[in-house]
Coordinates of C-alpha atoms in Angstrom, one line a residue:
M10 CA 0.0 -0.1 0.0
I11 CA 1.1 3.7 -0.5
N12 CA 0.1 5.6 2.5
V13 CA -1.0 9.0 2.7
T14 CA 2.4 10.0 4.1
R15 CA 5.6 8.5 5.2
S16 CA 8.3 9.8 7.9
I17 CA 11.6 11.0 6.8
M18 CA 14.3 9.0 8.3
P19 CA 18.2 10.2 8.8
D20 CA 21.0 8.0 7.7
F21 CA 20.8 4.8 10.2
G22 CA 24.4 4.8 11.0
E23 CA 24.2 8.5 12.0
Y24 CA 21.2 7.8 14.5
T25 CA 23.0 4.7 15.9
Q26 CA 26.1 6.5 16.5
M27 CA 24.1 9.1 18.5
I28 CA 22.2 6.6 20.5
E29 CA 25.5 4.5 21.3
K30 CA 26.4 7.3 23.5
L31 CA 23.5 6.8 25.9
W32 CA 24.7 3.5 26.6
K33 CA 27.6 4.7 28.1
T34 CA 26.1 8.2 29.8
R35 CA 22.8 6.4 30.9
W36 CA 21.1 10.0 30.8
L37 CA 18.0 8.9 28.9
T38 CA 15.5 11.6 29.7
N39 CA 14.9 14.5 32.3
N40 CA 16.5 17.5 30.1
G41 CA 19.3 15.6 28.6
E42 CA 22.2 16.6 26.2
Y43 CA 20.2 15.8 23.2
L44 CA 16.9 17.7 24.0
V45 CA 18.9 20.6 25.2
K46 CA 20.5 20.9 21.8
L47 CA 17.2 20.3 20.0
E48 CA 15.5 23.3 21.8
K49 CA 18.4 25.7 21.1
A50 CA 18.4 24.5 17.4
L51 CA 14.6 25.2 16.9
E52 CA 15.0 28.4 18.8
E53 CA 17.9 29.7 16.6
R54 CA 15.7 28.5 13.5
F55 CA 12.4 30.3 14.3
N56 CA 14.0 33.3 16.4
T57 CA 11.5 32.6 19.3
K58 CA 11.7 30.5 22.6
C59 CA 10.5 27.0 23.0
A60 CA 9.9 24.3 25.4
V61 CA 9.9 20.7 23.7
V62 CA 7.5 18.3 25.0
S63 CA 6.8 14.5 24.3
N64 CA 3.7 15.1 22.1
G65 CA 1.7 17.7 20.4
T66 CA -1.5 17.1 22.6
L67 CA 0.5 17.5 25.8
A68 CA 1.8 20.8 24.0
L69 CA -2.0 21.9 23.7
L70 CA -2.8 21.0 27.3
I71 CA 0.2 22.9 28.7
A72 CA -0.5 25.8 26.4
I73 CA -4.2 26.1 27.9
E74 CA -2.8 25.6 31.6
L75 CA -0.3 28.4 31.1
F76 CA -3.0 30.8 31.7
D77 CA -5.0 29.3 34.6
F78 CA -8.3 30.3 33.3
P79 CA -11.4 30.1 35.7
K80 CA -13.5 26.9 36.1
D81 CA -16.5 28.2 34.0
S82 CA -14.3 29.7 31.1
E83 CA -15.0 29.3 27.3
I84 CA -12.4 28.9 24.7
I85 CA -13.4 29.9 20.9
T86 CA -12.0 27.4 18.6
T87 CA -12.6 25.7 15.3
P88 CA -14.5 22.6 14.5
F89 CA -12.2 21.8 11.5
T90 CA -9.3 20.3 13.1
F91 CA -8.1 17.3 14.7
V92 CA -10.0 15.8 17.6
A93 CA -7.1 16.7 20.2
T94 CA -7.4 20.3 19.7
S95 CA -11.2 20.1 21.1
S96 CA -10.4 17.2 23.5
S97 CA -7.6 19.3 25.2
I98 CA -10.0 22.1 25.8
I99 CA -12.6 19.6 27.4
W100 CA -9.8 17.9 29.5
Q101 CA -9.0 21.1 31.2
K102 CA -12.7 21.3 32.1
Y103 CA -13.2 24.3 29.8
K104 CA -16.0 24.6 27.1
P105 CA -15.1 24.9 23.5
V106 CA -17.3 27.4 21.7
F107 CA -17.1 26.6 18.0
V108 CA -16.9 29.0 15.2
D109 CA -17.5 28.0 11.5
I110 CA -14.7 28.3 9.0
N111 CA -13.7 30.2 5.8
P112 CA -14.6 27.9 3.1
E113 CA -11.7 28.7 1.0
T114 CA -8.7 28.8 3.7
F115 CA -10.5 26.3 5.8
N116 CA -9.4 28.2 9.0
I117 CA -11.5 29.9 11.5
D118 CA -13.5 32.5 10.0
P119 CA -12.4 35.7 12.2
N120 CA -15.5 37.5 11.0
E121 CA -17.4 35.0 13.0
I122 CA -15.5 35.2 16.3
E123 CA -17.1 38.3 17.9
K124 CA -20.5 36.7 17.6
K125 CA -19.6 34.1 19.9
I126 CA -17.6 36.0 22.7
T127 CA -19.5 36.0 26.2
E128 CA -18.5 37.2 29.6
N129 CA -16.9 33.5 30.1
T130 CA -14.5 33.8 26.9
R131 CA -11.1 33.7 28.2
A132 CA -9.2 32.8 24.9
I133 CA -9.0 32.1 21.1
L134 CA -7.7 28.7 20.1
A135 CA -7.2 28.9 16.0
V136 CA -5.7 26.3 14.1
H137 CA -3.3 27.0 11.0
V138 CA -5.1 24.3 9.0
F139 CA -2.8 22.2 7.1
G140 CA -0.1 24.6 7.8
N141 CA -2.0 27.7 6.3
P142 CA -1.8 30.6 8.5
C143 CA -4.8 32.2 9.9
D144 CA -5.9 35.9 9.4
V145 CA -3.5 36.4 12.6
E146 CA -3.8 40.5 12.4
K147 CA -7.6 40.1 12.4
I148 CA -7.6 37.5 15.4
E149 CA -5.1 39.8 17.2
K150 CA -7.2 42.7 16.6
I151 CA -10.3 40.9 18.3
A152 CA -8.4 39.5 21.1
K153 CA -6.9 42.8 22.1
K154 CA -10.5 44.5 22.0
H155 CA -12.0 41.7 24.3
R156 CA -8.4 41.2 26.6
L157 CA -8.3 37.5 25.5
K158 CA -5.4 35.2 25.0
I159 CA -4.4 33.6 21.6
I160 CA -3.3 29.9 21.3
Y161 CA -2.5 28.8 17.9
D162 CA -2.6 25.2 17.1
A163 CA 0.4 25.3 14.5
A164 CA 0.9 21.3 14.5
H165 CA 1.5 21.4 10.8
C166 CA 3.4 24.3 10.5
F167 CA 7.0 23.5 10.7
D168 CA 9.1 25.9 8.5
V169 CA 5.9 27.7 7.4
Y170 CA 6.7 31.8 7.4
Y171 CA 4.3 34.4 7.4
K172 CA 5.3 38.1 6.0
G173 CA 9.0 36.6 6.8
E174 CA 8.5 35.3 10.2
S175 CA 8.0 32.1 11.7
I176 CA 4.1 31.4 12.4
Y177 CA 5.4 30.0 15.7
K178 CA 6.1 33.7 16.7
F179 CA 2.5 34.9 16.4
G180 CA -0.1 34.5 19.3
D181 CA 0.5 34.6 23.1
V182 CA 1.7 30.8 22.5
S183 CA 1.9 28.6 19.5
I184 CA 2.2 24.7 19.8
A185 CA 3.7 22.3 17.0
S186 CA 3.4 18.4 16.6
F187 CA 6.8 16.7 15.8
H188 CA 4.5 13.3 15.4
A189 CA 5.9 11.0 12.8
T190 CA 3.3 11.9 10.0
K191 CA 4.6 15.4 10.1
V192 CA 7.1 16.9 7.7
F193 CA 9.6 17.3 10.7
H194 CA 9.2 14.8 13.4
T195 CA 10.7 13.4 16.6
I196 CA 8.9 10.0 16.2
E197 CA 6.6 11.6 18.8
G198 CA 7.0 15.0 20.1
G199 CA 5.8 18.5 20.1
A200 CA 6.5 22.1 21.2
I201 CA 5.3 25.3 22.9
F202 CA 6.6 28.4 21.0
S203 CA 6.4 32.0 22.4
D204 CA 8.3 35.3 22.4
N205 CA 7.3 35.7 26.1
D206 CA 10.1 34.2 28.2
E207 CA 8.1 34.0 31.3
L208 CA 5.5 31.6 29.7
I209 CA 8.4 29.3 28.3
R210 CA 9.7 29.1 31.9
K211 CA 6.5 28.1 33.1
A212 CA 5.9 25.5 30.1
K213 CA 9.3 23.8 31.1
R214 CA 8.0 23.6 34.8
L215 CA 5.0 22.2 33.9
R216 CA 6.1 19.7 31.4
N217 CA 8.3 18.5 34.7
F218 CA 5.6 18.0 37.2
G219 CA 5.6 21.5 38.1
F220 CA 9.4 21.4 39.4
N221 CA 11.3 24.6 39.1
E222 CA 15.0 24.4 39.0
E223 CA 15.4 24.7 42.8
I224 CA 13.6 21.3 43.0
E225 CA 10.4 23.0 44.4
I226 CA 6.8 22.3 43.3
A227 CA 5.8 25.9 41.9
D228 CA 3.2 24.6 39.4
K229 CA 0.5 21.9 38.8
G230 CA 2.3 20.1 36.3
I231 CA 2.4 16.7 34.3
N232 CA 5.0 14.6 32.7
A233 CA 5.5 15.6 29.3
K234 CA 9.1 15.3 29.1
M235 CA 10.8 14.3 25.7
N236 CA 13.5 11.3 25.8
E237 CA 16.9 11.6 24.3
F238 CA 15.8 9.0 21.8
Q239 CA 13.3 11.2 20.2
A240 CA 15.6 14.1 20.8
A241 CA 18.5 12.5 18.6
M242 CA 16.2 11.7 16.0
G243 CA 15.0 15.2 15.9
L244 CA 18.5 16.8 15.4
L245 CA 19.4 14.3 12.5
N246 CA 16.3 15.2 10.9
L247 CA 16.5 18.9 11.2
E248 CA 19.6 18.4 8.5
I249 CA 17.5 16.7 6.2
V250 CA 14.1 18.6 6.4
E251 CA 14.7 21.3 3.5
K252 CA 15.4 18.6 1.2
E253 CA 12.2 16.8 2.0
I254 CA 10.2 19.9 1.8
K255 CA 11.8 20.8 -1.7
K256 CA 10.6 17.2 -2.9
R257 CA 7.3 17.6 -1.6
K258 CA 6.7 20.9 -3.2
K259 CA 7.3 19.2 -6.5
I260 CA 4.6 16.5 -6.1
Y261 CA 2.6 19.1 -4.6
E262 CA 2.6 21.1 -8.0
S263 CA 2.2 18.3 -10.0
Y264 CA -1.0 17.1 -8.2
K265 CA -2.6 20.7 -8.7
E266 CA -1.7 20.8 -12.4
K267 CA -3.3 17.4 -13.3
L268 CA -6.3 18.0 -10.8
K269 CA -7.1 21.4 -11.5
R270 CA -10.1 20.7 -13.6
L271 CA -11.6 18.0 -11.4
V272 CA -11.2 19.0 -7.8
K273 CA -11.0 22.3 -5.8
F274 CA -7.9 23.0 -3.6
Q275 CA -7.3 25.1 -0.5
K276 CA -6.6 28.7 -0.7
L277 CA -3.1 29.2 0.8
S278 CA -2.6 32.7 2.5
S279 CA -1.2 35.5 0.2
N280 CA 1.2 36.3 2.8
I281 CA 3.2 32.9 3.2
T282 CA 6.7 33.5 2.6
K283 CA 7.6 29.9 2.9
Y284 CA 5.3 26.8 2.8
N285 CA 6.0 23.2 3.8
Y286 CA 3.6 21.2 1.7
I287 CA 2.8 19.1 4.2
Y288 CA -0.5 17.2 3.2
M289 CA -2.5 17.4 -0.4
P290 CA -6.1 18.0 0.4
V291 CA -8.6 18.2 -2.3
L292 CA -12.2 18.7 -2.3
F293 CA -14.6 16.8 -4.2
E294 CA -18.0 18.3 -5.3
N295 CA -20.1 16.3 -3.0
Q296 CA -19.9 13.2 -0.3
E297 CA -20.7 10.6 -2.6
Q298 CA -17.9 11.8 -5.0
R299 CA -15.3 11.7 -1.9
E300 CA -16.7 8.3 -0.9
K301 CA -16.1 6.6 -4.3
A302 CA -12.9 8.3 -4.8
Y303 CA -11.7 6.8 -1.3
R304 CA -12.9 3.6 -2.2
E305 CA -11.4 3.5 -5.6
L306 CA -7.9 4.4 -4.6
K307 CA -8.1 2.1 -1.8
E308 CA -8.7 -0.9 -4.1
R309 CA -5.6 0.5 -6.3
G310 CA -3.4 0.2 -3.3
Y311 CA -3.5 3.9 -2.3
N312 CA -4.6 4.9 1.4
T313 CA -5.9 8.4 1.6
R314 CA -7.4 10.1 4.7
K315 CA -10.6 11.9 5.4
Y316 CA -8.9 15.1 7.2
F317 CA -10.7 16.2 9.0
F318 CA -14.0 14.4 9.1
P319 CA -16.4 14.5 11.1
S320 CA -16.7 18.5 11.8
L321 CA -16.1 18.6 15.6
D322 CA -19.1 20.7 16.4
T323 CA -21.2 17.7 15.7
V324 CA -19.4 15.7 18.4
F325 CA -18.8 18.2 21.3
S326 CA -21.6 20.5 21.0
Q327 CA -25.4 20.5 20.8
E328 CA -25.5 24.3 20.3
S329 CA -23.7 25.0 17.4
Q330 CA -24.3 24.4 13.7
C331 CA -21.0 25.1 11.7
T332 CA -22.5 24.3 8.2
I333 CA -19.4 25.2 6.3
S334 CA -17.3 22.9 8.3
Q335 CA -19.6 20.1 8.2
D336 CA -19.7 20.5 4.5
I337 CA -16.0 20.7 3.9
S338 CA -15.5 17.8 6.0
K339 CA -17.8 15.5 3.7
R340 CA -16.2 16.6 0.9
I341 CA -12.4 16.7 1.5
L342 CA -10.0 13.9 1.1
H343 CA -6.0 13.9 1.5
L344 CA -3.9 12.5 -1.2
P345 CA -0.5 10.5 -0.5
L346 CA 2.2 13.2 -0.3
Y347 CA 5.8 12.6 0.9
G348 CA 9.2 13.3 -0.8
D349 CA 10.0 9.8 -2.1
L350 CA 6.6 9.3 -3.9
E351 CA 7.2 8.6 -7.3
E352 CA 5.5 10.7 -10.0
K353 CA 4.0 7.4 -11.7
H354 CA 1.9 6.9 -8.5
V355 CA 0.8 10.7 -8.7
E356 CA -0.3 9.9 -12.3
K357 CA -2.4 6.7 -11.2
I358 CA -3.9 8.6 -8.4
C359 CA -5.0 11.5 -10.5
A360 CA -6.4 9.1 -13.2
T361 CA -8.4 7.3 -10.6
I362 CA -9.9 10.7 -9.5
E363 CA -10.4 11.8 -13.1
K364 CA -12.5 8.6 -13.6
V365 CA -14.6 9.2 -10.5
V366 CA -15.3 12.9 -11.3
R367 CA -16.2 12.3 -14.9
G368 CA -18.2 9.2 -14.3

């Protein structure tokens, strides 16, 4: 089977050489040498501060915990995202308030946000869907007006730049996922990014049970530490990720050229100055067409994914009716995309889609 993505992997010999050192030091976790180097490398790359953690969901949980909102708080968010975005709010005992999306960008529609703000609203948790930056200026303006915190789920955004700056620099905090399915990965992993030094210091306490450097319990923490095997993988993948992105771009553009008269595509922000080509989402005319393409491709050996389905307002809310999100979620399909995907497979996938669309 050809899967929807495939993890990049560094040279096996280089990786074993790095982890061989761990058999000597026996320092496998708890702020080890490789973790410290990885954090420093990410901070230099993106010109901001970060706290690396063991996965992206814990990054979200910690990002929300940073602000210690009252128990009755509401957090405005999008229904068109991976389930972890909503469940992280619910795990923290807050209420997700869903705002519908823009039908072209797939991101939360900032023009609809203010309609959902109440006296209990404390934050906006927006998602840069498939690495496509939100309208950060409008969201910031709304947040300032209503004194709200901004948390960006930038899980898909490694090496995405907006107006010349890393998208991780926007909002009060941004989180990243370094899961194996992402452009850059540490097997499992994630990070909290911010220009606010105090928030990053707190995030580092929270990832380690709330301990500060003096081994005193200063916060209500959790265990979210990244181990050295993951950090070593990350350090080596940093050296090859640029090559992977360049190869993905070529495949992405090939898909768009072949499918331009058959399906619709996500509209990327005009302010993107660097993109990572993380996914290949396409939008069919209706759900029946999407389901048929899904089945036909699977029969031919191609695994695709229905990201994101279902729309999360249908799962976690009885009040919200995000009709655009619900519609998009029924028509979207992600096609295989990774650096080593051969052009012959792109051609077969596109030929199958053409057959489905043209009947």
